[in-house]
């Protein structure tokens, strides 16, 4: 359950222009603009992934992304409140991918009095020993989102906050190397692929990050469907192994039954963290924070889902649940609450 393969090499590849692959395909630097189909304005922060190249990047303030890919490669373009799009690079017209914005429809829900609280998917931080999103040379994780399925037993609850376990290192682990503060953490044999690994971390690279929270309705098959919030929820993590984010201002009314809380990585330089491996050879990988904790589960039901670089949701084969808890409150007051959901 590790994330992202060798993104650090992208800048080096770009300097050399065409690179022939073993299959004879030419890999080039490709620049694509992501724009709104109606307004033609750039879509800042649109996310573009390419499964075959194991790459995942975000559009800049001009709506531009740079990729290292072959013309026959397919890409997946995604942005909240827009319909996602899959296309081959050779089919992109004039270097521009246009996304169609979803139309929001208003729905009403009469609120009832009450202040009952629910905490869903509680986890024990002491049981969190492994993390999703951590780059590993043996098992790169080509995911752009991970989601935990939660069950709401009643109507008219609003999602007030979420708690997320993340990887965090204590300053006591710091050592000095070339006048830089780094961290070392030795996994016991069997705790990570390849056995006993010694890893180095730059302190300042691991403490702060920004990520996006997505809240989804479950479809008839139990997979994530449309967003339950039409606003972007971008969270900046705290310097703690448990991030607590207050979502009450978004007024997210969750349906009775299954729904999902997802973490979406934002692949930019501020969230990048370079990891050094010294197992069989010196290897440096770049991952994107946060590294989200998982907790072992008992039983057969798996509630941990992941969205790959092709935009497909898949059920995890790992016997774990994401360490993401949601706290909800009963909607109170005899007033009419209007909220929005995305129309298909």
XYZ file of C-alpha atoms in Angstrom:
344
model
C 0.000 0.000 0.000
C 2.577 2.551 -1.069
C 2.218 5.448 -3.446
C 3.628 6.826 -6.668
C 6.530 5.602 -8.707
C 9.619 7.662 -9.472
C 7.974 11.051 -10.022
C 11.261 12.606 -9.037
C 12.654 11.496 -12.394
C 10.220 13.609 -14.414
C 12.279 16.781 -14.397
C 15.372 14.893 -15.519
C 13.524 13.205 -18.400
C 12.115 16.524 -19.579
C 15.608 17.856 -20.253
C 16.298 15.224 -22.875
C 13.224 15.586 -25.093
C 12.481 12.339 -26.930
C 13.252 9.098 -25.138
C 12.783 5.814 -27.033
C 11.132 3.025 -25.064
C 11.839 -0.681 -25.384
C 8.700 -1.026 -27.483
C 9.940 1.563 -29.941
C 7.531 4.250 -28.832
C 8.820 7.782 -28.453
C 8.246 9.394 -25.083
C 8.097 13.164 -25.216
C 7.358 16.066 -22.976
C 3.704 16.953 -23.537
C 2.034 20.179 -22.404
C -1.744 20.143 -22.000
C -4.131 22.933 -20.996
C -7.189 22.029 -18.929
C -10.073 24.454 -19.522
C -13.774 24.892 -18.807
C -15.784 23.883 -21.891
C -18.177 26.825 -21.520
C -16.039 29.701 -20.282
C -12.752 28.502 -21.848
C -11.030 29.600 -18.640
C -8.233 27.466 -17.166
C -9.219 24.986 -14.468
C -6.640 25.555 -11.747
C -5.838 22.468 -9.735
C -7.236 19.924 -12.186
C -5.631 16.518 -11.618
C -4.160 14.487 -14.465
C -2.891 10.922 -14.189
C -1.383 8.437 -16.607
C -1.586 4.812 -15.533
C 1.009 3.400 -17.910
C 3.621 5.980 -16.795
C 2.533 5.849 -13.131
C 2.388 9.651 -13.023
C 0.018 12.032 -11.284
C 0.200 15.812 -11.548
C -1.846 18.971 -10.937
C -2.615 21.879 -13.266
C -0.938 25.175 -12.378
C -2.508 28.647 -12.240
C -2.609 28.689 -16.035
C -4.400 25.339 -16.164
C -1.274 23.738 -17.591
C 0.240 20.329 -16.914
C 3.476 18.871 -18.267
C 3.659 15.127 -18.863
C 6.295 12.703 -20.012
C 4.362 10.272 -22.184
C 3.869 8.633 -25.568
C 1.168 9.812 -27.965
C -0.667 6.511 -27.567
C -0.872 6.859 -23.769
C -4.244 7.474 -22.162
C -4.733 10.088 -19.467
C -7.460 10.628 -16.889
C -8.441 14.236 -16.101
C -10.448 14.980 -12.962
C -11.711 18.007 -11.076
C -14.425 18.311 -8.462
C -17.718 19.677 -9.858
C -16.713 18.647 -13.388
C -17.303 15.459 -15.316
C -14.036 13.547 -15.494
C -12.564 12.668 -18.861
C -10.429 9.887 -20.284
C -8.594 10.477 -23.542
C -5.527 9.434 -25.473
C -2.856 12.080 -25.834
C -2.933 11.801 -29.628
C -6.667 12.628 -29.519
C -6.174 15.859 -27.578
C -7.088 18.734 -29.904
C -4.759 21.739 -29.998
C -3.167 20.676 -26.722
C -6.362 21.407 -24.792
C -8.663 19.189 -22.732
C -12.040 20.716 -21.959
C -14.114 19.591 -18.989
C -17.862 20.060 -18.676
C -19.069 21.506 -15.393
C -21.786 19.652 -13.505
C -25.016 21.446 -12.748
C -26.028 21.532 -9.100
C -29.630 20.882 -8.167
C -31.099 22.068 -4.888
C -32.748 19.654 -2.501
C -34.660 20.437 0.663
C -34.575 18.662 3.988
C -36.759 19.662 6.912
C -34.652 19.741 10.029
C -35.843 18.247 13.293
C -34.906 19.053 16.845
C -32.144 17.051 18.443
C -28.462 17.069 19.272
C -27.521 13.417 19.151
C -23.930 12.799 18.081
C -22.458 9.879 16.150
C -18.822 8.887 15.675
C -18.326 6.561 12.733
C -15.344 4.283 12.099
C -13.541 5.050 15.347
C -9.909 3.968 15.335
C -7.208 3.470 17.937
C -4.140 5.536 17.057
C -1.967 3.040 18.946
C -2.951 0.341 16.445
C -1.915 2.394 13.414
C 1.456 1.010 12.284
C 1.238 1.221 8.497
C 0.362 3.991 6.081
C -1.150 4.464 2.646
C 0.652 6.759 0.237
C 4.154 5.916 1.359
C 6.502 5.500 -1.634
C 8.237 2.146 -1.814
C 10.564 0.817 -4.536
C 8.942 -2.620 -4.425
C 5.278 -1.642 -4.242
C 4.499 1.783 -5.737
C 0.887 2.791 -5.130
C -0.801 4.200 -8.245
C -3.708 5.752 -6.378
C -5.009 9.295 -6.527
C -7.631 8.853 -3.814
C -8.355 6.476 -0.965
C -11.803 6.229 0.617
C -13.292 4.674 3.730
C -16.873 3.455 3.595
C -18.940 4.546 6.577
C -22.475 3.637 7.632
C -24.948 6.234 8.859
C -27.834 4.559 10.750
C -30.351 7.398 10.535
C -31.593 10.338 8.439
C -30.787 14.031 8.873
C -27.247 13.893 10.152
C -24.665 16.477 9.186
C -20.967 15.623 8.921
C -19.299 17.936 11.433
C -15.678 16.826 11.517
C -13.273 14.094 10.490
C -10.149 12.707 12.141
C -7.314 11.242 10.077
C -4.210 9.420 11.309
C -1.041 10.474 9.495
C 2.626 9.541 9.612
C 4.531 11.916 11.879
C 8.008 11.690 13.331
C 9.107 12.809 16.745
C 12.020 15.243 16.993
C 13.767 12.763 19.289
C 14.476 10.670 16.204
C 16.392 13.502 14.564
C 20.051 13.064 13.727
C 22.517 15.369 12.014
C 23.721 14.672 8.498
C 25.645 17.238 6.455
C 24.284 20.056 8.640
C 20.693 19.021 7.876
C 18.160 17.689 10.325
C 16.878 14.353 9.121
C 15.022 11.450 10.666
C 15.880 7.803 10.756
C 13.324 5.132 11.376
C 14.207 1.453 11.369
C 11.399 -0.943 10.543
C 11.657 -4.379 12.044
C 12.140 -7.198 9.582
C 8.811 -7.966 7.913
C 7.252 -4.576 8.634
C 7.956 -3.300 5.144
C 8.659 -4.873 1.749
C 12.300 -5.891 1.454
C 12.789 -6.460 5.170
C 14.770 -4.205 7.474
C 15.030 -0.774 5.842
C 16.862 2.289 7.079
C 15.168 5.458 5.863
C 16.052 9.135 6.056
C 13.526 11.949 6.278
C 13.925 15.708 6.202
C 11.991 17.042 9.186
C 10.503 20.078 7.495
C 9.256 17.958 4.591
C 7.083 15.751 6.756
C 5.216 18.070 9.077
C 2.961 20.158 6.862
C 0.755 19.245 3.958
C -2.484 20.195 2.224
C -4.920 17.594 0.953
C -8.489 17.486 -0.336
C -11.383 15.774 1.421
C -14.131 14.272 -0.733
C -17.438 13.020 0.659
C -19.343 10.650 -1.636
C -22.725 9.042 -1.760
C -22.614 5.255 -2.267
C -24.148 3.894 -5.463
C -26.316 0.778 -5.748
C -23.230 -1.442 -5.942
C -21.650 0.066 -2.832
C -18.971 2.093 -4.627
C -18.326 5.852 -4.349
C -20.688 7.891 -6.536
C -21.402 11.645 -6.697
C -20.044 14.220 -4.265
C -22.198 15.149 -1.290
C -20.476 18.533 -1.106
C -20.114 20.807 -4.118
C -17.361 22.894 -2.515
C -13.684 22.036 -2.478
C -12.592 20.992 0.996
C -8.858 21.613 1.240
C -7.318 20.834 4.615
C -3.877 21.830 5.894
C -2.620 19.241 8.332
C -1.644 19.928 11.901
C 1.662 18.956 13.451
C 0.057 15.898 14.999
C -0.343 12.209 14.282
C -4.103 12.809 14.219
C -5.475 15.522 11.935
C -8.844 16.876 13.072
C -10.746 18.919 10.482
C -13.965 20.824 11.230
C -16.361 20.477 8.291
C -19.461 22.025 9.867
C -19.353 25.140 7.675
C -19.913 22.989 4.572
C -23.277 21.706 5.900
C -22.813 18.239 4.419
C -26.034 16.296 4.945
C -25.205 12.592 4.821
C -27.807 10.052 3.720
C -28.972 7.108 5.732
C -26.866 4.089 4.852
C -23.431 3.905 3.267
C -21.342 6.904 2.274
C -17.609 7.559 1.846
C -15.008 9.932 3.211
C -11.995 10.105 0.890
C -8.529 11.649 0.960
C -7.359 13.063 -2.369
C -3.657 13.785 -2.751
C -2.652 17.135 -4.251
C 0.573 16.416 -6.160
C 2.509 19.672 -5.968
C 5.926 20.708 -4.733
C 4.642 21.808 -1.329
C 3.291 18.333 -0.615
C 6.230 16.421 -2.053
C 8.500 14.464 0.268
C 11.652 12.744 -0.879
C 12.396 9.420 0.776
C 15.859 7.820 0.826
C 16.154 4.017 0.907
C 19.338 2.174 1.773
C 18.295 -1.465 1.430
C 20.011 -3.111 -1.526
C 21.063 0.118 -3.198
C 20.598 3.816 -2.599
C 17.137 4.720 -3.872
C 15.314 8.042 -3.633
C 11.609 8.313 -4.302
C 9.165 11.195 -4.151
C 5.791 10.739 -2.493
C 3.004 13.127 -1.653
C 1.703 13.698 1.841
C -0.260 12.935 3.893
C 0.657 9.323 4.538
C -2.700 8.077 5.820
C -2.795 5.490 8.571
C -4.528 2.127 8.372
C -5.705 -0.152 11.167
C -5.994 -3.965 10.924
C -9.510 -5.394 10.841
C -11.096 -8.713 11.713
C -13.707 -10.382 9.578
C -14.293 -10.527 5.848
C -15.909 -7.172 5.076
C -13.485 -4.716 3.492
C -14.455 -1.028 3.540
C -11.233 0.497 2.152
C -11.478 1.649 -1.495
C -8.895 3.253 -3.791
C -9.174 5.202 -7.038
C -6.439 4.359 -9.547
C -4.780 6.445 -12.231
C -7.449 5.425 -14.753
C -10.229 6.812 -12.574
C -11.532 3.416 -11.465
C -12.544 2.683 -7.884
C -11.363 -0.664 -6.544
C -11.832 -2.482 -3.268
C -8.564 -2.961 -1.412
C -7.381 -6.527 -0.929
C -5.711 -5.582 2.357
C -7.359 -6.565 5.639
C -7.280 -3.036 7.005
C -9.487 0.001 7.335
C -8.383 3.572 6.814
C -7.844 5.452 10.069
C -10.468 8.037 9.139
C -13.279 8.721 11.598
C -16.308 10.916 10.976
C -18.330 12.716 13.631
C -21.901 13.673 12.830
C -24.587 15.636 14.652
C -28.343 15.460 14.382
C -29.653 18.479 12.500
C -31.547 20.723 14.927
C -34.141 23.520 14.691
C -37.513 23.796 12.959
C -36.253 25.435 9.788
C -35.862 24.373 6.201
C -32.290 23.567 5.244
C -31.305 23.772 1.592
C -28.278 21.829 0.459
C -26.924 20.857 -2.938
C -25.911 17.696 -4.677
C -24.477 17.152 -8.109
C -26.940 16.202 -10.820
C -25.903 13.549 -13.273
